[in-house]
PDB file of C-alpha atoms in Angstrom:
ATOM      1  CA  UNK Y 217     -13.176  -1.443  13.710  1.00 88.00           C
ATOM      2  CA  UNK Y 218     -16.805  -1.341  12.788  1.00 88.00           C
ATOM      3  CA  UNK Y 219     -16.937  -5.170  11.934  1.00 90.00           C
ATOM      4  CA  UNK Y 220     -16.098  -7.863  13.672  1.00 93.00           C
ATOM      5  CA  UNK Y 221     -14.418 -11.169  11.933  1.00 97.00           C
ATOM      6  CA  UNK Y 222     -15.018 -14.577  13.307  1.00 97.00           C
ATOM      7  CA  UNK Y 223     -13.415 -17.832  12.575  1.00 98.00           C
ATOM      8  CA  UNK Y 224     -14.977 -20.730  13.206  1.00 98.00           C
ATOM      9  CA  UNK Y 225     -14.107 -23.764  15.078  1.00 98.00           C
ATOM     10  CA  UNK Y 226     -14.449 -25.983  12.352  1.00 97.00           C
ATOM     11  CA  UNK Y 227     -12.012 -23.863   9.652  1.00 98.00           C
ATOM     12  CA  UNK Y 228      -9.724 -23.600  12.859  1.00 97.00           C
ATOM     13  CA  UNK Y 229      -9.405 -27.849  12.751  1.00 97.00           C
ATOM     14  CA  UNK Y 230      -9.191 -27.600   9.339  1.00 96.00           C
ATOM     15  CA  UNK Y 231      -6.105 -25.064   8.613  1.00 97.00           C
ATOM     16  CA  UNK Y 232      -4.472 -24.647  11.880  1.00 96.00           C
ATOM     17  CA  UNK Y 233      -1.945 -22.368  10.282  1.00 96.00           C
ATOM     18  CA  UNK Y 234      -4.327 -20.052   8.952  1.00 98.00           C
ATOM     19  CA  UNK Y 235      -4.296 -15.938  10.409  1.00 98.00           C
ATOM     20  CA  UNK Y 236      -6.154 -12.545   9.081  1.00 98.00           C
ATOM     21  CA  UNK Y 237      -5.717  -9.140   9.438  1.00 98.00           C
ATOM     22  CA  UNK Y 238      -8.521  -6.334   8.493  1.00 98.00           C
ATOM     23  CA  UNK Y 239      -7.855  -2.892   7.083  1.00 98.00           C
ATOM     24  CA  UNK Y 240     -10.771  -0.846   7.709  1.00 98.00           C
ATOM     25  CA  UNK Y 241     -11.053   2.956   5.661  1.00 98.00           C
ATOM     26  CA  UNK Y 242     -13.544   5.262   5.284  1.00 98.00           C
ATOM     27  CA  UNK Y 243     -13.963   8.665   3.168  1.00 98.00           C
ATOM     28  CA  UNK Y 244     -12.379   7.002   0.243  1.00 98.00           C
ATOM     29  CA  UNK Y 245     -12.689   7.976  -3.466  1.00 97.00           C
ATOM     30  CA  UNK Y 246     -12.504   5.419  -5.709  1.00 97.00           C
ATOM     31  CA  UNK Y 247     -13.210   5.649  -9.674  1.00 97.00           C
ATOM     32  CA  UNK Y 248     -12.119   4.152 -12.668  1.00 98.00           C
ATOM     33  CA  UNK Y 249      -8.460   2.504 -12.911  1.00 97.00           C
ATOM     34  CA  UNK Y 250      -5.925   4.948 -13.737  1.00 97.00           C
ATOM     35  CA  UNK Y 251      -1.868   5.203 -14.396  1.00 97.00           C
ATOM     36  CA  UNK Y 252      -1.265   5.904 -10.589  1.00 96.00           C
ATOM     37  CA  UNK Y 253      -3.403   2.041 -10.285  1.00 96.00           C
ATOM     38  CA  UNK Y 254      -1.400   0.750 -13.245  1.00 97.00           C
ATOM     39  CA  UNK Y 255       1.965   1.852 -12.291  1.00 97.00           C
ATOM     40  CA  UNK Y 256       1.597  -0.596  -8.663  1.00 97.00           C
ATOM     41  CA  UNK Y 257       0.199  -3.243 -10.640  1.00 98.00           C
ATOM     42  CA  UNK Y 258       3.272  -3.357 -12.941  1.00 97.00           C
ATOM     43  CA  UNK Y 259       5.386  -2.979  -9.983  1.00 98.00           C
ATOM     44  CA  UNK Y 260       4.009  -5.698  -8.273  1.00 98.00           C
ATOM     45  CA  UNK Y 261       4.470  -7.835 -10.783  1.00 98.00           C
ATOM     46  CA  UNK Y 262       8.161  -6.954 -11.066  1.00 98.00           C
ATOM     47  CA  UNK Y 263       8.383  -8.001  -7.384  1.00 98.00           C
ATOM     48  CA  UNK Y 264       6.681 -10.685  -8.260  1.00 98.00           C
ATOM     49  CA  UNK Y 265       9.001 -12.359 -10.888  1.00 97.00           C
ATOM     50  CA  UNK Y 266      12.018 -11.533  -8.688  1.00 97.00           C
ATOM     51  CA  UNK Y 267      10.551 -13.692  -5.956  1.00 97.00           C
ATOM     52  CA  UNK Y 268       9.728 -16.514  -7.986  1.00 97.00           C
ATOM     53  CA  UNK Y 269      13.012 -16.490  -9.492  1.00 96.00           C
ATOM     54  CA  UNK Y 270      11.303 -18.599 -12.268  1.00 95.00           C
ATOM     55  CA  UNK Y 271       9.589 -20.538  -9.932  1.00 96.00           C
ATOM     56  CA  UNK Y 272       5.694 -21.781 -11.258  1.00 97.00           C
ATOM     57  CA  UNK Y 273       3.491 -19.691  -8.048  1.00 97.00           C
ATOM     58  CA  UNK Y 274       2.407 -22.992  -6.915  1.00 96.00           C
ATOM     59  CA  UNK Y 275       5.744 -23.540  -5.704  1.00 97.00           C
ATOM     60  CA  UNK Y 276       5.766 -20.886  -3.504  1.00 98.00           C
ATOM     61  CA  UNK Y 277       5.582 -22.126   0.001  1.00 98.00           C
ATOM     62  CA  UNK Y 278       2.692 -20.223   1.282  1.00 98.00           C
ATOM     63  CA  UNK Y 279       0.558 -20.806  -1.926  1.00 98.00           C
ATOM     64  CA  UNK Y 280       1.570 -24.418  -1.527  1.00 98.00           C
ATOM     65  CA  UNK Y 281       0.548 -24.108   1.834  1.00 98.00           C
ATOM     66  CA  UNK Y 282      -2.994 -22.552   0.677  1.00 98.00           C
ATOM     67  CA  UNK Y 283      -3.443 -25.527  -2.078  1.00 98.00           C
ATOM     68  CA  UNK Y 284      -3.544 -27.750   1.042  1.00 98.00           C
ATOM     69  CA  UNK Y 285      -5.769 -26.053   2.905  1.00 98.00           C
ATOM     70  CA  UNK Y 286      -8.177 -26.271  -0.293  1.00 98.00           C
ATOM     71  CA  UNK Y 287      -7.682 -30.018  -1.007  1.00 98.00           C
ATOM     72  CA  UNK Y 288      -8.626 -30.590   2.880  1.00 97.00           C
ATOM     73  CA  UNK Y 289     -12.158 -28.984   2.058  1.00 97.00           C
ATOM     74  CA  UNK Y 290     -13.008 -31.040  -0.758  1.00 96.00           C
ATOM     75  CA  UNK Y 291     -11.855 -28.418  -3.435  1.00 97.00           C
ATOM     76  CA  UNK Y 292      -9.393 -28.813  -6.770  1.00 95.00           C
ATOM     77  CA  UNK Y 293      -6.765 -26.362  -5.779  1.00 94.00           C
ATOM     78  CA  UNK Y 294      -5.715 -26.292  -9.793  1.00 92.00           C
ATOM     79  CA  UNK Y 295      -9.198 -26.022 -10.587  1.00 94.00           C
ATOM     80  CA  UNK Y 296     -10.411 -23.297  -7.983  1.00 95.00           C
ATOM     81  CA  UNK Y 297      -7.071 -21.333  -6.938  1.00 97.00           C
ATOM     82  CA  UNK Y 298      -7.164 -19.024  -3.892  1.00 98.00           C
ATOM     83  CA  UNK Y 299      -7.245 -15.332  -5.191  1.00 98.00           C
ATOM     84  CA  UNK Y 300      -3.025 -14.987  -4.732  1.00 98.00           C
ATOM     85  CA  UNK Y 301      -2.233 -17.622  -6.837  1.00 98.00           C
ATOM     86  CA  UNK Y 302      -4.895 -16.618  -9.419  1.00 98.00           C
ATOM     87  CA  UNK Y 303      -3.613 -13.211  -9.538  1.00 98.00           C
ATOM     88  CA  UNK Y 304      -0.132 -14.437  -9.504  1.00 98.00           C
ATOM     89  CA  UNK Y 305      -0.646 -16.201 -12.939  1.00 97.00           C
ATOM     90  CA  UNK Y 306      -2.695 -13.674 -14.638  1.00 97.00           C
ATOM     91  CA  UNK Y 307       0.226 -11.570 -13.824  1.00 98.00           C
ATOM     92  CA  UNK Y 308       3.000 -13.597 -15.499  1.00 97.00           C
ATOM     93  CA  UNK Y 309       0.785 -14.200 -18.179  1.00 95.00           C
ATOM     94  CA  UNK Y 310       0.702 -12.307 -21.746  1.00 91.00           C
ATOM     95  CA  UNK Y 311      -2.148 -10.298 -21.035  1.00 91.00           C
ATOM     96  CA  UNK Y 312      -1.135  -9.024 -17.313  1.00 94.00           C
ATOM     97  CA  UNK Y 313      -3.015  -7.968 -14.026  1.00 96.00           C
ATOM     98  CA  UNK Y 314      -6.559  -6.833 -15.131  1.00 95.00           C
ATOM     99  CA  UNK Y 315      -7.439  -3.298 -14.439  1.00 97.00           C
ATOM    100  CA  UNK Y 316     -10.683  -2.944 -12.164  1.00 97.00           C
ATOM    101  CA  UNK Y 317     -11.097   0.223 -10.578  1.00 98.00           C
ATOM    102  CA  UNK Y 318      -8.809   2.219  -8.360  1.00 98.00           C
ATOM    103  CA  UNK Y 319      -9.332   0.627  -5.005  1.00 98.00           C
ATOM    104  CA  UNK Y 320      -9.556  -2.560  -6.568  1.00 98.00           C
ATOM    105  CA  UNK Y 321      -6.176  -2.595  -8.418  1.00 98.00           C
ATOM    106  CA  UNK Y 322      -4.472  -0.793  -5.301  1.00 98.00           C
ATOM    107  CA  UNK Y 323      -5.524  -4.422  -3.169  1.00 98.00           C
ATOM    108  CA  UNK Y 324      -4.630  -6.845  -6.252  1.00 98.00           C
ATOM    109  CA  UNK Y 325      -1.337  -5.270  -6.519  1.00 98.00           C
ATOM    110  CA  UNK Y 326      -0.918  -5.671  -2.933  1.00 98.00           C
ATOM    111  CA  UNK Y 327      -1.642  -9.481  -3.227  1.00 98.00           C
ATOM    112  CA  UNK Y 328       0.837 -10.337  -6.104  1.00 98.00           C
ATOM    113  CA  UNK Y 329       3.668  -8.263  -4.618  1.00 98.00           C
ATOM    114  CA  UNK Y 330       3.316 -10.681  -1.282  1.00 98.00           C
ATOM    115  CA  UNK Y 331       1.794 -13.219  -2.764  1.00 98.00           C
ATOM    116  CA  UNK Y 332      -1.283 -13.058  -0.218  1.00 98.00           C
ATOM    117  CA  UNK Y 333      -4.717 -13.373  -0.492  1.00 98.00           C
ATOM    118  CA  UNK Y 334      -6.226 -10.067  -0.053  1.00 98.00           C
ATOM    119  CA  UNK Y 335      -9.860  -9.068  -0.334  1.00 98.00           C
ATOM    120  CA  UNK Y 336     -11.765  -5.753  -0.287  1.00 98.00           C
ATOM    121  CA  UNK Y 337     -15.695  -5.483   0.898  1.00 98.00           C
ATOM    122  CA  UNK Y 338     -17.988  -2.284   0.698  1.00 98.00           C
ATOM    123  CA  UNK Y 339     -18.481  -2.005   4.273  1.00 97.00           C
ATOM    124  CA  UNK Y 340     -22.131   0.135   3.361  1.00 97.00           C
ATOM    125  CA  UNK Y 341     -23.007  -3.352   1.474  1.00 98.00           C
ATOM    126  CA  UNK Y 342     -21.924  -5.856   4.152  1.00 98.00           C
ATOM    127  CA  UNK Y 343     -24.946  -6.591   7.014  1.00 97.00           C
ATOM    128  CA  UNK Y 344     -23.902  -7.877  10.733  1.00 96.00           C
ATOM    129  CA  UNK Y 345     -20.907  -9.035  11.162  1.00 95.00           C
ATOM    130  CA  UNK Y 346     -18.507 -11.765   9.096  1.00 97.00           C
ATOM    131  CA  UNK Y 347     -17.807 -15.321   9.361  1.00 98.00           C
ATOM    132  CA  UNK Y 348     -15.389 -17.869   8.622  1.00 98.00           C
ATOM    133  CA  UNK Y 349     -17.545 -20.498   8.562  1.00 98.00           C
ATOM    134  CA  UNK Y 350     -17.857 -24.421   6.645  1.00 98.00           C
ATOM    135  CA  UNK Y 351     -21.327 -23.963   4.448  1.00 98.00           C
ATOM    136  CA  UNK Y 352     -24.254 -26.015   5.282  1.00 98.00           C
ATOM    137  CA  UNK Y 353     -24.781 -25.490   1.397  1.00 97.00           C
ATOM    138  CA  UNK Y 354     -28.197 -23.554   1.624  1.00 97.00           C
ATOM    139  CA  UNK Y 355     -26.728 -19.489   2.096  1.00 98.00           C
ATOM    140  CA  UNK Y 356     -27.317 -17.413  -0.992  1.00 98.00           C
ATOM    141  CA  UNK Y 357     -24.469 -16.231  -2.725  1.00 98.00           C
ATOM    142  CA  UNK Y 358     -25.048 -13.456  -5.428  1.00 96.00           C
ATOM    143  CA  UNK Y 359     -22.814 -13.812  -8.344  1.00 94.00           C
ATOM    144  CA  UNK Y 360     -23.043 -13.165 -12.007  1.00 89.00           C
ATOM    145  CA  UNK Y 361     -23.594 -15.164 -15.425  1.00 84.00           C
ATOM    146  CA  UNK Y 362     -24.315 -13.727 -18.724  1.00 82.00           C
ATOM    147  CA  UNK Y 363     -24.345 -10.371 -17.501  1.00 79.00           C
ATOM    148  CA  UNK Y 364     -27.400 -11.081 -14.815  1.00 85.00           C
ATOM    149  CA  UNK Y 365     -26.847 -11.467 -11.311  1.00 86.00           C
ATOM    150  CA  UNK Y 366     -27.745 -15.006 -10.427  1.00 93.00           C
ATOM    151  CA  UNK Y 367     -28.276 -16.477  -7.116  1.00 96.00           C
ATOM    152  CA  UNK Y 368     -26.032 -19.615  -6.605  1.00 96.00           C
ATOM    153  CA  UNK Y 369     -25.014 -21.909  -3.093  1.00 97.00           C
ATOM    154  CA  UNK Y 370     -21.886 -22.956  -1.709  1.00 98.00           C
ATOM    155  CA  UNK Y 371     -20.885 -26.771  -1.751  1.00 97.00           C
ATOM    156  CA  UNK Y 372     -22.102 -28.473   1.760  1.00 98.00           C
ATOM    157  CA  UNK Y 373     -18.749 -28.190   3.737  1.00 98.00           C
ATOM    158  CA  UNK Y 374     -17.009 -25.421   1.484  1.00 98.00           C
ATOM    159  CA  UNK Y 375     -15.446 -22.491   3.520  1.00 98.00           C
ATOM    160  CA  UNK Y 376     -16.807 -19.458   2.817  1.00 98.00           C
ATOM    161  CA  UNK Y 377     -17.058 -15.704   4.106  1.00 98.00           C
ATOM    162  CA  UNK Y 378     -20.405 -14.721   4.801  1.00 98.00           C
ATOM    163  CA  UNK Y 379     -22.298 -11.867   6.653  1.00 98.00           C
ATOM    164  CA  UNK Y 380     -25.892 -11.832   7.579  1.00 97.00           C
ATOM    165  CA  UNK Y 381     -27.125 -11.784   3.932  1.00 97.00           C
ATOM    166  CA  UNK Y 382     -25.590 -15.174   2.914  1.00 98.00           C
ATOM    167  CA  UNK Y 383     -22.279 -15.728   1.234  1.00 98.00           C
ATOM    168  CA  UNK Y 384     -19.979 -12.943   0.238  1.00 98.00           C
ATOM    169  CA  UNK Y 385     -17.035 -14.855  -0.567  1.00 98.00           C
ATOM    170  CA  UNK Y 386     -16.664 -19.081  -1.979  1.00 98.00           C
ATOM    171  CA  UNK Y 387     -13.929 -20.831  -1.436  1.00 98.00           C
ATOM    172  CA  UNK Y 388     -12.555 -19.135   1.110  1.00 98.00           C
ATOM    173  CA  UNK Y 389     -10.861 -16.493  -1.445  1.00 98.00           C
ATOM    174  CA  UNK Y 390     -11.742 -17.956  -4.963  1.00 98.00           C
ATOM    175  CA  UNK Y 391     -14.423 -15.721  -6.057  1.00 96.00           C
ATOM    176  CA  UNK Y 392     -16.134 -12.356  -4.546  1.00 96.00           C
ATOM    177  CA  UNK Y 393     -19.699 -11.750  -4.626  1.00 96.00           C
ATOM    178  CA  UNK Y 394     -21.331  -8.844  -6.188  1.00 96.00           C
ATOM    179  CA  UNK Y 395     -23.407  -7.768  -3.585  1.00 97.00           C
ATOM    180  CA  UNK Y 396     -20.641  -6.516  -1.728  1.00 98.00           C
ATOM    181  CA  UNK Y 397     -17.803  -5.699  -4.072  1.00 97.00           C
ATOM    182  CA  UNK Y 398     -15.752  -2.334  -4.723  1.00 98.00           C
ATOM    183  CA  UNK Y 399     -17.632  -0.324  -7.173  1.00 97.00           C
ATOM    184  CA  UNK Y 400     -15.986   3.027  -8.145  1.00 97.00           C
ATOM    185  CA  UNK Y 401     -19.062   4.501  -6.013  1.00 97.00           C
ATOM    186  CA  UNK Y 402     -17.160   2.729  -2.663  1.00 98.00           C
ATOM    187  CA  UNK Y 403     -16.569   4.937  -0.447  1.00 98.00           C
ATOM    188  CA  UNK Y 404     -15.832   2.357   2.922  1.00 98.00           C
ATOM    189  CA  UNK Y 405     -14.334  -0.571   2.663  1.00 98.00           C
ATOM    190  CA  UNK Y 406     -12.763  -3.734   4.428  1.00 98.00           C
ATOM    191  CA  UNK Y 407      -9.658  -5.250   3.472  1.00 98.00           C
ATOM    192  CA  UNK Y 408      -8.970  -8.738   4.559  1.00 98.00           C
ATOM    193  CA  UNK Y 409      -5.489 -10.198   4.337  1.00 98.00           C
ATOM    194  CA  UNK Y 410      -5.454 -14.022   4.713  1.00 98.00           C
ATOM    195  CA  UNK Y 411      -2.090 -15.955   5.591  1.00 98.00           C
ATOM    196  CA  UNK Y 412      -1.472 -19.451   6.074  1.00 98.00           C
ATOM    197  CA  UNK Y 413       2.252 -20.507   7.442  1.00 98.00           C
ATOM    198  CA  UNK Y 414       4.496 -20.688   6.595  1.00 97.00           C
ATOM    199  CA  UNK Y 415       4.238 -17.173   6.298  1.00 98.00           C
ATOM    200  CA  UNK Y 416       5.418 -15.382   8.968  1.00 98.00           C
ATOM    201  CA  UNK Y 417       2.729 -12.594  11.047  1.00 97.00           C
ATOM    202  CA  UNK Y 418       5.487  -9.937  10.433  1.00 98.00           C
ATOM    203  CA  UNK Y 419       5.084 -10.631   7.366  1.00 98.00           C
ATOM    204  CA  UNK Y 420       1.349 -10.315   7.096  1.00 98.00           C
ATOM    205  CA  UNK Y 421       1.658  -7.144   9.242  1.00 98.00           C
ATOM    206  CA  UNK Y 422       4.206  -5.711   6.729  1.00 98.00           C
ATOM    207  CA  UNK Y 423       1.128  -6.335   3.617  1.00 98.00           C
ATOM    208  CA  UNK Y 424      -0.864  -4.797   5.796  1.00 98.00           C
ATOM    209  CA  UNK Y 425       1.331  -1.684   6.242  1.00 98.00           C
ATOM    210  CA  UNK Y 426       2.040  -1.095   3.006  1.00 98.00           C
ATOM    211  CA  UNK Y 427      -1.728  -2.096   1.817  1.00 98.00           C
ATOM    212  CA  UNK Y 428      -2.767   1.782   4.308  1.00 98.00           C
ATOM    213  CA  UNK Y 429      -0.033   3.331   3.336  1.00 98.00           C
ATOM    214  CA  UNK Y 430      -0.782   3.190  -0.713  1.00 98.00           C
ATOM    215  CA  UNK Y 431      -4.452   4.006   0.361  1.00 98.00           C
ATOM    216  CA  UNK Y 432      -3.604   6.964   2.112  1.00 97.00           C
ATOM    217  CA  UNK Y 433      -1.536   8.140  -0.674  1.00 97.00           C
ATOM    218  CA  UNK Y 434      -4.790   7.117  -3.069  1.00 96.00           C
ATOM    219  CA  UNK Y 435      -6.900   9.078  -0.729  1.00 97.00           C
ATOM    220  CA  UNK Y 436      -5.315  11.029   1.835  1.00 97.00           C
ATOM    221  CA  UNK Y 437      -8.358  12.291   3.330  1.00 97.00           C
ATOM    222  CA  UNK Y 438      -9.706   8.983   4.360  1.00 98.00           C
ATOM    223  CA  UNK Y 439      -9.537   7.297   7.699  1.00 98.00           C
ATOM    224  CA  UNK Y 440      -7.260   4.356   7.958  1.00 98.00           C
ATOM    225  CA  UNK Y 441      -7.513   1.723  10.765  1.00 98.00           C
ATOM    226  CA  UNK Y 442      -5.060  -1.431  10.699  1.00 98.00           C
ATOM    227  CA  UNK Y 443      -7.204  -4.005  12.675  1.00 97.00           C
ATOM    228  CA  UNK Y 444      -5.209  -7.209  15.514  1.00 95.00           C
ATOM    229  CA  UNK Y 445      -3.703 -10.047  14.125  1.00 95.00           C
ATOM    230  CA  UNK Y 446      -5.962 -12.875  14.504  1.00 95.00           C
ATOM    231  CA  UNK Y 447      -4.557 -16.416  14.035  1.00 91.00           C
TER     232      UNK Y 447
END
């Protein structure tokens, strides 16, 4: 691994039950979203429905799990859902899983099939190392509004990802940056799985399998690295 993850002390106290796994590649080839991308979207979302068995995803036990860990930092977990549940409901909804880009809609489909929050970073984009850290409310996080890139700051206390640029993730998982995003020019990335029990680490392994094994179908030429279980 060419990054190193670090948890603080303070998220640690917070969500005891909380573990990550990182899926480093390089030598991809990413581009727009194709039928290869669509095909595991739909397919994750047919795993999807036969887990719920018509279940809301907030009923899951591991997104109920994540709702918890939200409410103990101060946020609305039906305002500002972590990434798996968002995904889960766009997916059961009328207009489906949006299509990103290739890389992008590999991950996504990854997260709704195992309901799991799972990110992917531009490693070329990210500076230093990352950190799990509660935000002292003055990093920079680059976003977007109105088609501009704005410059907004986390909520004093908020848990956020950040490297040593500012914030590249709010909420823990509820919303990605654009500095260091997937564009179809990505060509490195980091993939960050995020459990909370009570899922189990086999299972978080198994995402994590099956997250480098669909990228080295994507691109087989790329180097694949499944990173320790840290909990």
């Amino acid at each position: 691994m060419t990054r190193t993850l670090h948890v603080s002390d303070d998220v640690r106290a917070l969500a005891p039950g909380f573990g990550h796994l990182a899926v480093e590649a390089h030598g991809l080839t990413n581009g727009p979203s194709d039928e290869t991308g669509a095909a595991l979207l739909n397919e994750a979302t047919r795993r999807l429905t036969e887990r719920l068995a018509g279940r809301a995803p907030q009923d899951d036990p591991h997104l109920a799990a994540w709702r918890a860990a939200y409410t103990a930092f101060g946020a609305k977990p039906s305002r500002t859902r972590n990434s798996a549940e968002a995904l889960a409901k766009r997916a059961l909804a009328d207009g489906g899983l949006p299509r990103i880009n290739r890389l992008v809609d590999l991950y996504n489909a990854i997260s709704v099939a195992h309901l799991i929050p799972v990110g992917g970073e531009d490693l070329d984009r990210i500076q230093g190392d990352m950190r799990l850290v509660r935000a002292t409310g003055e990093e920079p996080f680059a976003t977007a509004a109105g088609g501009a890139e704005v410059v907004e700051h986390p909520e004093p206390g908020e848990v956020v990802w950040c490297d040593d640029a500012g914030v590249t993730c709010r909420r823990w998982n509820w919303r990605q940056g654009v500095r260091t995003r997937l564009t179809e020019e990505s060509v490195s990335a980091l993939f960050l799985l995020e459990r909370m029990a009570p899922m189990s680490l086999d299972e978080l392994s198994a995402a994590a399998a099956e997250l480098a094994e669909a990228l080295h179908k994507l691109c087989p030429d790329a180097r694949i690295e499944i990173g320790e279980i840290r909990v």
